Short mmCIF file of C-alpha atoms in Angstrom, two decimals:
data_model
loop_
_atom_site.label_atom_id
_atom_site.label_comp_id
_atom_site.label_asym_id
_atom_site.label_seq_id
_atom_site.Cartn_x
_atom_site.Cartn_y
_atom_site.Cartn_z
CA UNK L 4 7.69 6.92 -23.48
CA UNK L 5 10.47 4.14 -23.98
CA UNK L 6 12.27 5.10 -20.62
CA UNK L 7 9.08 4.82 -18.59
CA UNK L 8 8.51 1.24 -20.11
CA UNK L 9 12.23 0.34 -18.83
CA UNK L 10 10.67 1.15 -15.22
CA UNK L 11 8.22 -1.57 -15.14
CA UNK L 12 9.29 -4.31 -12.86
CA UNK L 13 6.93 -6.72 -13.81
CA UNK L 14 8.25 -8.15 -17.36
CA UNK L 15 6.29 -10.62 -19.39
CA UNK L 16 9.09 -13.21 -18.79
CA UNK L 17 8.37 -13.23 -15.20
CA UNK L 18 5.21 -14.63 -15.70
CA UNK L 19 6.76 -17.71 -18.14
CA UNK L 20 4.02 -20.08 -18.86
CA UNK L 21 1.59 -18.70 -16.56
CA UNK L 22 0.97 -15.74 -18.92
CA UNK L 23 -2.30 -16.14 -20.31
CA UNK L 24 -1.88 -12.82 -22.35
CA UNK L 25 1.30 -11.36 -23.96
CA UNK L 26 -0.01 -7.93 -25.30
CA UNK L 27 2.81 -6.43 -27.95
CA UNK L 28 3.01 -3.54 -29.40
CA UNK L 29 -0.89 -2.73 -29.68
CA UNK L 30 -2.10 -0.11 -30.69
CA UNK L 31 -5.86 0.98 -31.13
CA UNK L 32 -7.98 3.57 -33.27
CA UNK L 33 -11.34 5.29 -33.55
CA UNK L 34 -11.10 6.67 -36.97
CA UNK L 35 -8.48 9.18 -36.79
CA UNK L 36 -8.16 8.75 -33.14
CA UNK L 37 -5.47 6.77 -31.48
CA UNK L 38 -6.96 5.05 -28.22
CA UNK L 39 -3.98 3.13 -27.53
CA UNK L 40 -0.28 3.66 -28.25
CA UNK L 41 2.14 0.64 -28.42
CA UNK L 42 1.02 -1.30 -25.28
CA UNK L 43 3.04 -3.97 -23.84
CA UNK L 44 1.75 -5.94 -21.27
CA UNK L 45 0.87 -9.27 -19.90
CA UNK L 46 -1.74 -10.96 -18.32
CA UNK L 47 -1.07 -13.49 -15.38
CA UNK L 48 -3.34 -16.69 -15.60
CA UNK L 49 -5.38 -17.36 -12.63
CA UNK L 50 -4.97 -14.01 -11.22
CA UNK L 51 -6.93 -10.69 -11.13
CA UNK L 52 -5.51 -7.84 -13.22
CA UNK L 53 -7.30 -4.30 -12.70
CA UNK L 54 -6.97 -1.75 -15.11
CA UNK L 55 -7.03 1.39 -14.07
CA UNK L 56 -6.94 5.33 -15.35
CA UNK L 57 -8.89 8.43 -15.77
CA UNK L 58 -11.75 8.69 -18.45
CA UNK L 59 -10.92 8.29 -21.87
CA UNK L 60 -7.27 6.61 -20.87
CA UNK L 61 -7.91 3.81 -23.17
CA UNK L 62 -8.53 1.44 -20.50
CA UNK L 63 -11.83 0.04 -21.70
CA UNK L 64 -10.53 -0.27 -25.51
CA UNK L 65 -7.85 -2.38 -23.98
CA UNK L 66 -9.84 -4.89 -22.70
CA UNK L 67 -12.13 -4.78 -25.48
CA UNK L 68 -8.81 -5.57 -27.70
CA UNK L 69 -8.76 -8.65 -25.70
CA UNK L 70 -11.58 -10.29 -26.90
CA UNK L 71 -11.97 -8.73 -30.64
CA UNK L 72 -14.91 -6.54 -29.31
CA UNK L 73 -13.08 -3.36 -30.13
CA UNK L 74 -13.09 -3.93 -34.24
CA UNK L 75 -17.05 -4.57 -34.01
CA UNK L 76 -17.44 -0.50 -33.66
CA UNK L 77 -17.67 1.25 -37.04
CA UNK L 78 -14.58 2.75 -37.88
CA UNK L 79 -12.52 1.08 -35.18
CA UNK L 80 -9.44 -0.82 -35.69
CA UNK L 81 -6.34 -2.25 -34.04
CA UNK L 82 -2.61 -3.55 -34.82
CA UNK L 83 0.06 -5.29 -32.61
CA UNK L 84 -0.40 -9.10 -31.09
CA UNK L 85 -2.31 -10.09 -28.47
CA UNK L 86 -1.12 -13.82 -27.60
CA UNK L 87 -3.39 -15.77 -26.28
CA UNK L 88 -2.43 -19.17 -24.60
CA UNK L 89 0.46 -19.01 -27.37
CA UNK L 90 -1.95 -17.90 -30.29
CA UNK L 91 -2.45 -14.37 -31.85
CA UNK L 92 -5.98 -13.62 -31.44
CA UNK L 93 -5.35 -11.09 -34.61
CA UNK L 94 -4.11 -14.27 -37.06
CA UNK L 95 -6.11 -14.54 -39.96
CA UNK L 96 -7.56 -18.21 -39.04
CA UNK L 97 -9.02 -17.23 -35.91
CA UNK L 98 -12.90 -16.79 -35.56
CA UNK L 99 -13.86 -13.67 -33.25
CA UNK L 100 -16.79 -15.60 -32.22
CA UNK L 101 -14.96 -18.41 -31.02
CA UNK L 102 -12.41 -15.94 -29.42
CA UNK L 103 -15.35 -14.39 -27.61
CA UNK L 104 -16.69 -17.62 -26.45
CA UNK L 105 -13.30 -18.02 -24.49
CA UNK L 106 -12.74 -14.60 -23.62
CA UNK L 107 -16.36 -13.70 -22.04
CA UNK L 108 -17.06 -9.87 -21.04
CA UNK L 109 -19.27 -8.53 -18.44
CA UNK L 110 -20.31 -4.72 -18.93
CA UNK L 111 -20.89 -1.50 -16.57
CA UNK L 112 -24.63 -1.60 -17.24
CA UNK L 113 -26.16 -5.29 -16.38
CA UNK L 114 -27.92 -6.57 -19.77
CA UNK L 115 -29.99 -9.54 -19.31
CA UNK L 116 -31.65 -10.21 -21.91
CA UNK L 117 -34.75 -8.52 -21.27
CA UNK L 118 -37.59 -11.06 -22.96
CA UNK L 119 -35.82 -14.02 -21.22
CA UNK L 120 -36.49 -15.56 -17.94
CA UNK L 121 -33.72 -15.84 -15.56
CA UNK L 122 -33.15 -19.63 -16.42
CA UNK L 123 -33.19 -18.85 -20.23
CA UNK L 124 -30.86 -15.93 -19.38
CA UNK L 125 -28.24 -18.70 -18.03
CA UNK L 126 -28.15 -21.08 -20.76
CA UNK L 127 -28.65 -18.77 -23.85
CA UNK L 128 -25.09 -19.05 -24.87
CA UNK L 129 -25.76 -23.07 -24.76
CA UNK L 130 -28.89 -22.95 -26.59
CA UNK L 131 -27.23 -21.13 -29.40
CA UNK L 132 -24.66 -23.57 -29.43
CA UNK L 133 -27.57 -26.16 -30.05
CA UNK L 134 -27.46 -27.77 -26.68
CA UNK L 135 -31.21 -28.29 -25.78
CA UNK L 136 -31.42 -31.44 -23.57
CA UNK L 137 -33.43 -30.24 -20.29
CA UNK L 138 -31.52 -32.22 -17.81
CA UNK L 139 -28.38 -30.76 -18.89
CA UNK L 140 -29.83 -27.37 -19.48
CA UNK L 141 -31.06 -27.53 -15.48
CA UNK L 142 -27.60 -28.84 -14.32
CA UNK L 143 -25.99 -25.88 -15.80
CA UNK L 144 -28.55 -23.08 -14.56
CA UNK L 145 -28.11 -24.25 -11.30
CA UNK L 146 -24.20 -24.80 -11.03
CA UNK L 147 -23.43 -21.55 -12.63
CA UNK L 148 -25.84 -19.32 -10.61
CA UNK L 149 -24.47 -20.71 -7.58
CA UNK L 150 -21.01 -19.91 -8.79
CA UNK L 151 -22.22 -16.27 -9.52
CA UNK L 152 -23.45 -16.51 -5.91
CA UNK L 153 -26.91 -15.85 -6.89
CA UNK L 154 -28.81 -19.55 -6.59
CA UNK L 155 -30.16 -18.95 -3.03
CA UNK L 156 -31.79 -15.66 -4.29
CA UNK L 157 -33.30 -16.68 -7.48
CA UNK L 158 -34.11 -20.44 -7.11
CA UNK L 159 -37.89 -19.63 -6.62
CA UNK L 160 -37.80 -17.01 -9.61
CA UNK L 161 -36.18 -18.76 -12.17
CA UNK L 162 -38.96 -18.48 -14.86
CA UNK L 163 -39.49 -14.53 -14.14
CA UNK L 164 -38.13 -12.47 -16.67
CA UNK L 165 -34.60 -11.83 -15.57
CA UNK L 166 -35.10 -7.70 -15.72
CA UNK L 167 -37.08 -8.08 -12.67
CA UNK L 168 -34.33 -8.70 -10.49
CA UNK L 169 -32.36 -5.88 -8.81
CA UNK L 170 -29.21 -4.07 -10.52
CA UNK L 171 -26.96 -6.22 -8.51
CA UNK L 172 -28.78 -9.28 -8.90
CA UNK L 173 -28.83 -8.56 -12.64
CA UNK L 174 -25.35 -8.02 -12.95
CA UNK L 175 -24.59 -11.81 -11.08
CA UNK L 176 -27.35 -12.89 -13.72
CA UNK L 177 -24.76 -11.64 -16.59
CA UNK L 178 -21.86 -12.74 -14.76
CA UNK L 179 -23.43 -16.48 -14.36
CA UNK L 180 -24.57 -16.22 -18.32
CA UNK L 181 -20.96 -15.37 -19.09
CA UNK L 182 -19.50 -18.45 -16.93
CA UNK L 183 -21.97 -20.95 -18.86
CA UNK L 184 -20.14 -20.79 -21.88
CA UNK L 185 -17.00 -21.92 -19.92
CA UNK L 186 -14.53 -19.37 -20.71
CA UNK L 187 -11.07 -19.33 -19.79
CA UNK L 188 -10.77 -15.32 -19.34
CA UNK L 189 -13.65 -12.57 -17.69
CA UNK L 190 -13.13 -9.02 -18.69
CA UNK L 191 -14.78 -7.28 -16.40
CA UNK L 192 -15.46 -3.58 -18.21
CA UNK L 193 -16.74 -1.31 -14.65
CA UNK L 194 -19.10 -4.24 -13.23
CA UNK L 195 -19.85 -2.45 -10.02
CA UNK L 196 -20.13 1.10 -11.11
CA UNK L 197 -24.04 0.89 -11.02
CA UNK L 198 -24.25 -1.22 -7.97
CA UNK L 199 -24.49 -0.26 -4.18
CA UNK L 200 -21.77 -1.05 -1.81
CA UNK L 201 -23.45 -4.53 -0.77
CA UNK L 202 -23.94 -5.79 -4.57
CA UNK L 203 -20.20 -4.41 -5.17
CA UNK L 204 -18.95 -6.25 -1.90
CA UNK L 205 -20.92 -9.73 -3.76
CA UNK L 206 -19.35 -9.52 -6.95
CA UNK L 207 -15.66 -8.63 -5.71
CA UNK L 208 -16.20 -11.84 -3.18
CA UNK L 209 -16.91 -13.66 -6.26
CA UNK L 210 -14.07 -12.38 -8.11
CA UNK L 211 -11.89 -13.93 -5.74
CA UNK L 212 -13.71 -17.41 -5.84
CA UNK L 213 -13.40 -17.14 -9.62
CA UNK L 214 -9.49 -16.69 -9.99
CA UNK L 215 -9.12 -20.10 -8.89
CA UNK L 216 -10.50 -21.47 -12.39
CA UNK L 217 -10.41 -18.21 -14.64
CA UNK L 218 -7.78 -15.52 -15.25
CA UNK L 219 -9.96 -12.21 -14.53
CA UNK L 220 -9.27 -8.64 -16.06
CA UNK L 221 -11.26 -5.62 -14.44
CA UNK L 222 -11.21 -2.44 -15.58
CA UNK L 223 -12.64 -0.06 -12.83
CA UNK L 224 -12.69 3.87 -11.74
CA UNK L 225 -12.74 2.88 -8.05
CA UNK L 226 -8.73 2.21 -6.86
CA UNK L 227 -10.32 1.00 -3.69
CA UNK L 228 -11.58 -1.60 -6.00
CA UNK L 229 -8.77 -2.41 -7.47
CA UNK L 230 -6.46 -2.58 -4.56
CA UNK L 231 -9.05 -5.20 -2.71
CA UNK L 232 -9.31 -7.30 -5.59
CA UNK L 233 -6.65 -7.47 -7.59
CA UNK L 234 -2.90 -8.84 -7.90
CA UNK L 235 -1.27 -6.99 -10.45
CA UNK L 236 -2.28 -3.23 -11.96
CA UNK L 237 -1.74 -1.47 -15.06
CA UNK L 238 -2.20 2.49 -14.86
CA UNK L 239 -3.21 4.09 -18.08
CA UNK L 240 -2.89 7.44 -19.28
CA UNK L 241 -3.66 9.10 -22.69
CA UNK L 242 -3.87 5.99 -24.36
CA UNK L 243 -0.68 4.62 -22.84
CA UNK L 244 0.49 2.20 -20.15
CA UNK L 245 2.29 4.02 -17.85
CA UNK L 246 3.07 1.31 -15.21
CA UNK L 247 2.44 -1.98 -14.83
CA UNK L 248 3.05 -3.66 -11.28
CA UNK L 249 1.92 -5.87 -8.36
CA UNK L 250 -0.86 -4.20 -7.11
CA UNK L 251 0.69 -3.53 -3.42
CA UNK L 252 3.69 -1.93 -5.38
CA UNK L 253 0.92 0.57 -7.10
CA UNK L 254 -0.50 1.57 -4.23
CA UNK L 255 2.33 1.58 -1.48
CA UNK L 256 5.29 2.48 -3.66
CA UNK L 257 4.45 3.51 -7.57
CA UNK L 258 7.58 3.85 -9.85
CA UNK L 259 6.29 6.59 -11.83
CA UNK L 260 5.31 9.78 -10.54
CA UNK L 261 2.03 10.02 -13.02
CA UNK L 262 0.89 6.93 -11.14
CA UNK L 263 1.87 8.41 -7.45
CA UNK L 264 -0.01 11.70 -8.73
CA UNK L 265 -3.12 9.46 -9.78
CA UNK L 266 -3.41 7.27 -6.93
CA UNK L 267 -2.96 9.97 -4.37
CA UNK L 268 -5.81 11.46 -6.33
CA UNK L 269 -3.57 14.80 -7.36
CA UNK L 270 -4.05 14.10 -10.84
CA UNK L 271 -3.67 16.94 -13.17
CA UNK R 21 -7.03 17.72 -2.92
CA UNK R 22 -6.38 20.91 -1.17
CA UNK R 23 -8.23 20.25 2.08
CA UNK R 24 -5.68 16.90 2.06
CA UNK R 25 -2.40 18.67 1.73
CA UNK R 26 -3.59 20.62 4.41
CA UNK R 27 -4.62 18.12 6.94
CA UNK R 28 -1.31 16.27 5.78
CA UNK R 29 0.98 19.62 6.59
CA UNK R 30 -0.90 19.96 9.78
CA UNK R 31 0.09 16.22 10.68
CA UNK R 32 3.72 17.25 9.71
CA UNK R 33 3.82 20.45 11.90
CA UNK R 34 2.36 17.87 14.91
CA UNK R 35 5.02 15.79 15.01
CA UNK R 36 7.84 18.57 14.65
CA UNK R 37 6.00 20.16 17.77
CA UNK R 38 6.04 16.74 19.98
CA UNK R 39 9.91 16.12 18.11
CA UNK R 40 11.01 19.60 19.77
CA UNK R 41 9.09 19.00 23.13
CA UNK R 42 11.13 15.76 23.14
CA UNK R 43 14.33 17.57 22.09
CA UNK R 44 13.78 19.69 25.15
CA UNK R 45 13.47 17.12 27.61
CA UNK R 46 16.07 15.20 26.70
CA UNK R 47 18.19 18.15 26.90
CA UNK R 48 16.93 19.22 30.45
CA UNK R 49 16.83 15.44 32.04
CA UNK R 50 20.90 15.77 31.37
CA UNK R 51 21.23 19.23 32.44
CA UNK R 52 19.08 18.66 35.92
CA UNK R 53 21.78 16.06 36.65
CA UNK R 54 24.94 18.01 35.23
CA UNK R 55 23.88 21.01 36.58
CA UNK R 56 22.66 19.39 39.77
CA UNK R 57 19.32 21.10 39.25
CA UNK R 58 16.20 18.80 40.65
CA UNK R 59 13.77 21.28 40.29
CA UNK R 60 14.42 21.26 36.67
CA UNK R 61 14.01 17.75 36.74
CA UNK R 62 10.86 17.65 38.44
CA UNK R 63 9.41 20.32 35.44
CA UNK R 64 10.65 17.62 33.00
CA UNK R 65 8.73 14.56 34.66
CA UNK R 66 5.41 17.22 34.95
CA UNK R 67 5.86 18.06 31.16
CA UNK R 68 5.77 14.37 30.37
CA UNK R 69 1.94 14.19 30.02
CA UNK R 70 2.22 16.98 27.22
CA UNK R 71 4.37 14.61 25.13
CA UNK R 72 1.68 11.45 25.71
CA UNK R 73 -1.23 13.61 25.05
CA UNK R 74 0.50 15.13 21.61
CA UNK R 75 1.07 11.22 20.88
CA UNK R 76 -2.14 10.37 21.47
CA UNK R 77 -3.95 12.83 19.65
CA UNK R 78 -1.46 12.49 16.81
CA UNK R 79 -1.90 8.99 16.29
CA UNK R 80 -6.14 9.60 16.33
CA UNK R 81 -5.18 12.28 13.52
CA UNK R 82 -3.31 9.24 11.48
CA UNK R 83 -6.46 7.03 12.11
CA UNK R 84 -8.69 9.54 10.94
CA UNK R 85 -6.67 10.22 7.81
CA UNK R 86 -6.38 6.49 7.11
CA UNK R 87 -10.09 5.89 7.50
CA UNK R 88 -11.88 9.00 5.56
CA UNK R 89 -8.93 9.56 3.00
CA UNK R 90 -7.35 5.96 2.13
CA UNK R 91 -4.32 7.51 1.60
CA UNK R 92 -1.94 5.88 -1.28
CA UNK R 93 1.63 5.59 -1.99
CA UNK R 94 3.63 8.62 -0.99
CA UNK R 95 0.70 9.81 1.14
CA UNK R 96 0.36 6.76 2.56
CA UNK R 97 3.92 6.03 3.54
CA UNK R 98 4.07 9.63 5.30
CA UNK R 99 0.86 8.81 7.52
CA UNK R 100 2.34 5.12 8.48
CA UNK R 101 5.81 6.39 8.96
CA UNK R 102 4.26 9.41 11.23
CA UNK R 103 2.39 6.66 13.13
CA UNK R 104 5.61 4.95 14.13
CA UNK R 105 7.90 8.14 14.71
CA UNK R 106 5.38 9.14 17.29
CA UNK R 107 5.57 5.81 19.28
CA UNK R 108 9.52 6.10 19.34
CA UNK R 109 9.11 9.92 20.09
CA UNK R 110 6.86 9.15 23.16
CA UNK R 111 9.55 6.54 24.40
CA UNK R 112 12.08 9.17 24.42
CA UNK R 113 10.19 11.46 26.49
CA UNK R 114 9.45 8.49 28.78
CA UNK R 115 13.51 7.98 28.88
CA UNK R 116 14.14 11.75 29.63
CA UNK R 117 11.82 11.12 32.45
CA UNK R 118 13.72 8.43 33.89
CA UNK R 119 16.82 10.26 33.39
CA UNK R 120 15.28 12.92 35.68
CA UNK R 121 14.46 10.62 38.43
CA UNK R 122 17.69 9.23 38.60
CA UNK R 123 19.17 12.79 38.83
CA UNK R 124 16.94 13.77 41.18
CA UNK R 125 18.45 10.70 43.75
CA UNK R 126 21.88 11.42 42.68
CA UNK R 127 21.30 15.14 43.32
CA UNK R 128 20.50 14.50 46.57
CA UNK R 129 24.14 12.37 47.19
CA UNK R 130 27.69 14.08 46.63
CA UNK R 131 28.66 13.78 43.08
CA UNK R 132 30.63 10.43 42.46
CA UNK R 133 32.52 11.78 39.65
CA UNK R 134 32.63 14.62 36.85
CA UNK R 135 30.34 13.88 34.04
CA UNK R 136 32.04 14.15 30.77
CA UNK R 137 30.78 11.00 28.65
CA UNK R 138 27.38 11.32 29.70
CA UNK R 139 27.08 14.99 28.53
CA UNK R 140 28.93 13.41 25.40
CA UNK R 141 26.15 10.81 24.90
CA UNK R 142 22.91 13.14 25.34
CA UNK R 143 24.86 15.53 22.71
CA UNK R 144 24.82 12.91 20.28
CA UNK R 145 21.53 11.43 21.03
CA UNK R 146 19.86 15.04 20.90
CA UNK R 147 21.44 15.64 17.57
CA UNK R 148 20.31 12.18 16.34
CA UNK R 149 16.58 13.14 17.32
CA UNK R 150 17.04 16.62 15.47
CA UNK R 151 18.57 15.17 12.31
CA UNK R 152 16.19 12.25 12.04
CA UNK R 153 13.45 14.67 12.31
CA UNK R 154 14.58 17.02 9.88
CA UNK R 155 15.25 14.58 7.40
CA UNK R 156 11.49 13.24 7.93
CA UNK R 157 10.21 16.74 7.43
CA UNK R 158 12.67 17.35 3.97
CA UNK R 159 12.15 14.12 3.01
CA UNK R 160 15.73 13.35 2.86
CA UNK R 161 17.22 10.44 2.43
CA UNK R 162 21.16 11.08 3.29
CA UNK R 163 20.78 12.41 6.44
CA UNK R 164 19.27 9.30 7.81
CA UNK R 165 22.20 7.23 6.99
CA UNK R 166 24.40 9.96 8.93
CA UNK R 167 22.07 9.35 12.02
CA UNK R 168 22.34 5.65 11.81
CA UNK R 169 25.99 5.56 11.76
CA UNK R 170 26.50 7.86 15.01
CA UNK R 171 24.80 5.14 16.46
CA UNK R 172 27.57 3.55 17.21
CA UNK R 173 29.36 6.70 19.07
CA UNK R 174 26.50 6.27 21.53
CA UNK R 175 26.99 2.55 22.08
CA UNK R 176 30.70 2.82 22.10
CA UNK R 177 30.50 5.71 24.88
CA UNK R 178 27.67 3.44 27.02
CA UNK R 179 30.32 0.48 26.98
CA UNK R 180 33.27 3.06 28.16
CA UNK R 181 30.83 4.34 30.86
CA UNK R 182 29.97 1.08 32.17
CA UNK R 183 33.40 -0.17 32.46
CA UNK R 184 34.60 3.26 34.07
CA UNK R 185 31.98 2.78 36.81
CA UNK R 186 32.46 -1.16 37.18
CA UNK R 187 35.98 0.30 38.19
CA UNK R 188 34.57 2.85 40.77
CA UNK R 189 32.26 -0.03 42.32
CA UNK R 190 35.17 -2.53 42.54
CA UNK R 191 37.45 -0.36 44.14
CA UNK R 192 35.11 1.50 46.47
CA UNK R 193 31.43 -0.77 46.83
CA UNK R 194 30.07 2.11 48.59
CA UNK R 195 29.89 3.97 45.06
CA UNK R 196 27.65 1.38 44.00
CA UNK R 197 24.50 3.10 44.47
CA UNK R 198 25.57 5.83 42.50
CA UNK R 199 27.31 4.27 40.16
CA UNK R 200 24.35 1.97 39.01
CA UNK R 201 22.65 5.05 38.91
CA UNK R 202 24.76 6.52 36.46
CA UNK R 203 24.62 3.39 34.54
CA UNK R 204 20.85 3.52 34.28
CA UNK R 205 21.45 6.84 32.54
CA UNK R 206 23.85 5.97 30.05
CA UNK R 207 21.80 3.09 29.24
CA UNK R 208 18.64 5.78 28.50
CA UNK R 209 20.50 7.59 26.44
CA UNK R 210 21.68 4.84 24.78
CA UNK R 211 18.10 3.79 24.13
CA UNK R 212 17.36 7.50 23.25
CA UNK R 213 19.67 7.18 20.34
CA UNK R 214 18.07 3.67 19.04
CA UNK R 215 14.96 5.40 18.92
CA UNK R 216 16.70 7.98 16.71
CA UNK R 217 18.00 5.29 14.55
CA UNK R 218 14.67 4.34 14.42
CA UNK R 219 13.11 7.45 13.00
CA UNK R 220 15.86 7.55 10.68
CA UNK R 221 15.27 3.82 9.08
CA UNK R 222 11.36 4.74 9.02
CA UNK R 223 12.22 8.06 7.22
CA UNK R 224 14.16 5.81 4.28
CA UNK R 225 11.12 4.17 3.96
CA UNK R 226 8.90 6.70 3.73
CA UNK R 227 11.18 8.11 1.33
CA UNK R 228 11.92 5.37 -0.85
CA UNK R 229 9.72 2.81 -0.28
CA UNK R 230 12.74 0.86 0.92
CA UNK R 231 12.95 -1.46 4.39
CA UNK R 232 16.08 -1.26 5.46
CA UNK R 233 15.54 -2.43 9.56
CA UNK R 234 17.87 -5.06 10.67
CA UNK R 235 19.96 -4.83 7.87
CA UNK R 236 23.57 -3.94 7.66
CA UNK R 237 24.15 -0.39 5.95
CA UNK R 238 26.39 -1.06 2.99
CA UNK R 239 29.72 1.09 2.84
CA UNK R 240 28.98 4.79 0.88
CA UNK R 241 25.60 4.67 1.99
#
């Protein structure tokens, strides 16, 4: 894999102080199975980075290593450095809970807290922090539901159960909930694969608006989606990062034959 | 993926078919001048609609493939290159038609001079068309650079033909009408060679993803 690494057109140094993450020599395991092998990559701030690759290539594991969620699975562990804003998140003095607050995650299946109303879902993270002043919470609810492009659709249903919204609305509710704790980074793990095209388009548009203030990493099976939303794309295969470059380059003239085969649908 | 691969293959075959019709049109247009065969010229003019129809069909097929298959990487470069190549081929067909129109007019009058440089230009231009399409089919990047270099030869011949005809016109103004028509023909051939150069440049993009248009070609390429 060493010679493949040499083909990368985008080096960490190219991002300079705009690198939100610098990932060095990242390896991850589930028990004895190695899911990620020596990943070296950077994520640029205020940019959308897409992670593509076939099922089982390690792309979800990769993003779960970026906010220390991987280690929550029994038997799972990782090694290597994930430098976030200049600090390795795997240093012993780092609190993983604080990391996950700054690096939020939106999952494939919308997962609003079912026993909570729309309103309560948005402020759940703040209440855990002990912030309970109603006027402040009201403000947060409106601000982040607007940011998640959901406010107009739910402003009259704030005190209904979040589980009663459509799945596209539930996913935007989860985005609002993630935004409400004011992270720097949002990791999206297949956020639209359970949604219809209209909801998908809304979330993709939302991402474009969010990148002004946030750094976004999105795992997606949908190559069109990667092409539409991202500025940079990493292609993973069997736990290795095969190619990382500008999205435009990946989809018009990839350097690696395996990437070419994957993006043109001739894989295998 | 099998179906898409078959579609791409069929697309390539269409371009080749269009290319061979255009090559024949160029060859016959110059033959109709040299052999003073106006009926051949009229035949070429009559066949131009075939070229136009094939160009439109091929263009539509490219648009269909982009819409339905969302081609990426090499496939995307192949299809977009095809769309551009067929425009150049269609323009060459029009220029062959123009050559025929001038040939019919010239064949009505006594031949001004022996035709030497014009057939040479036609031969080079035809070879450029053939080789650029050959490179397109084979995905070759060496041949396109050779094609691009040959364009200078055609340009030089155009200047030479123009100077010679200018001399005729100055010496005897009665030759002006015929000399101007021959100048046009030289210019049409020079344009054909330019279109072949465009194809060669696009083939380099298709194969290497590198845009070399409007650049000086470095020595040794």
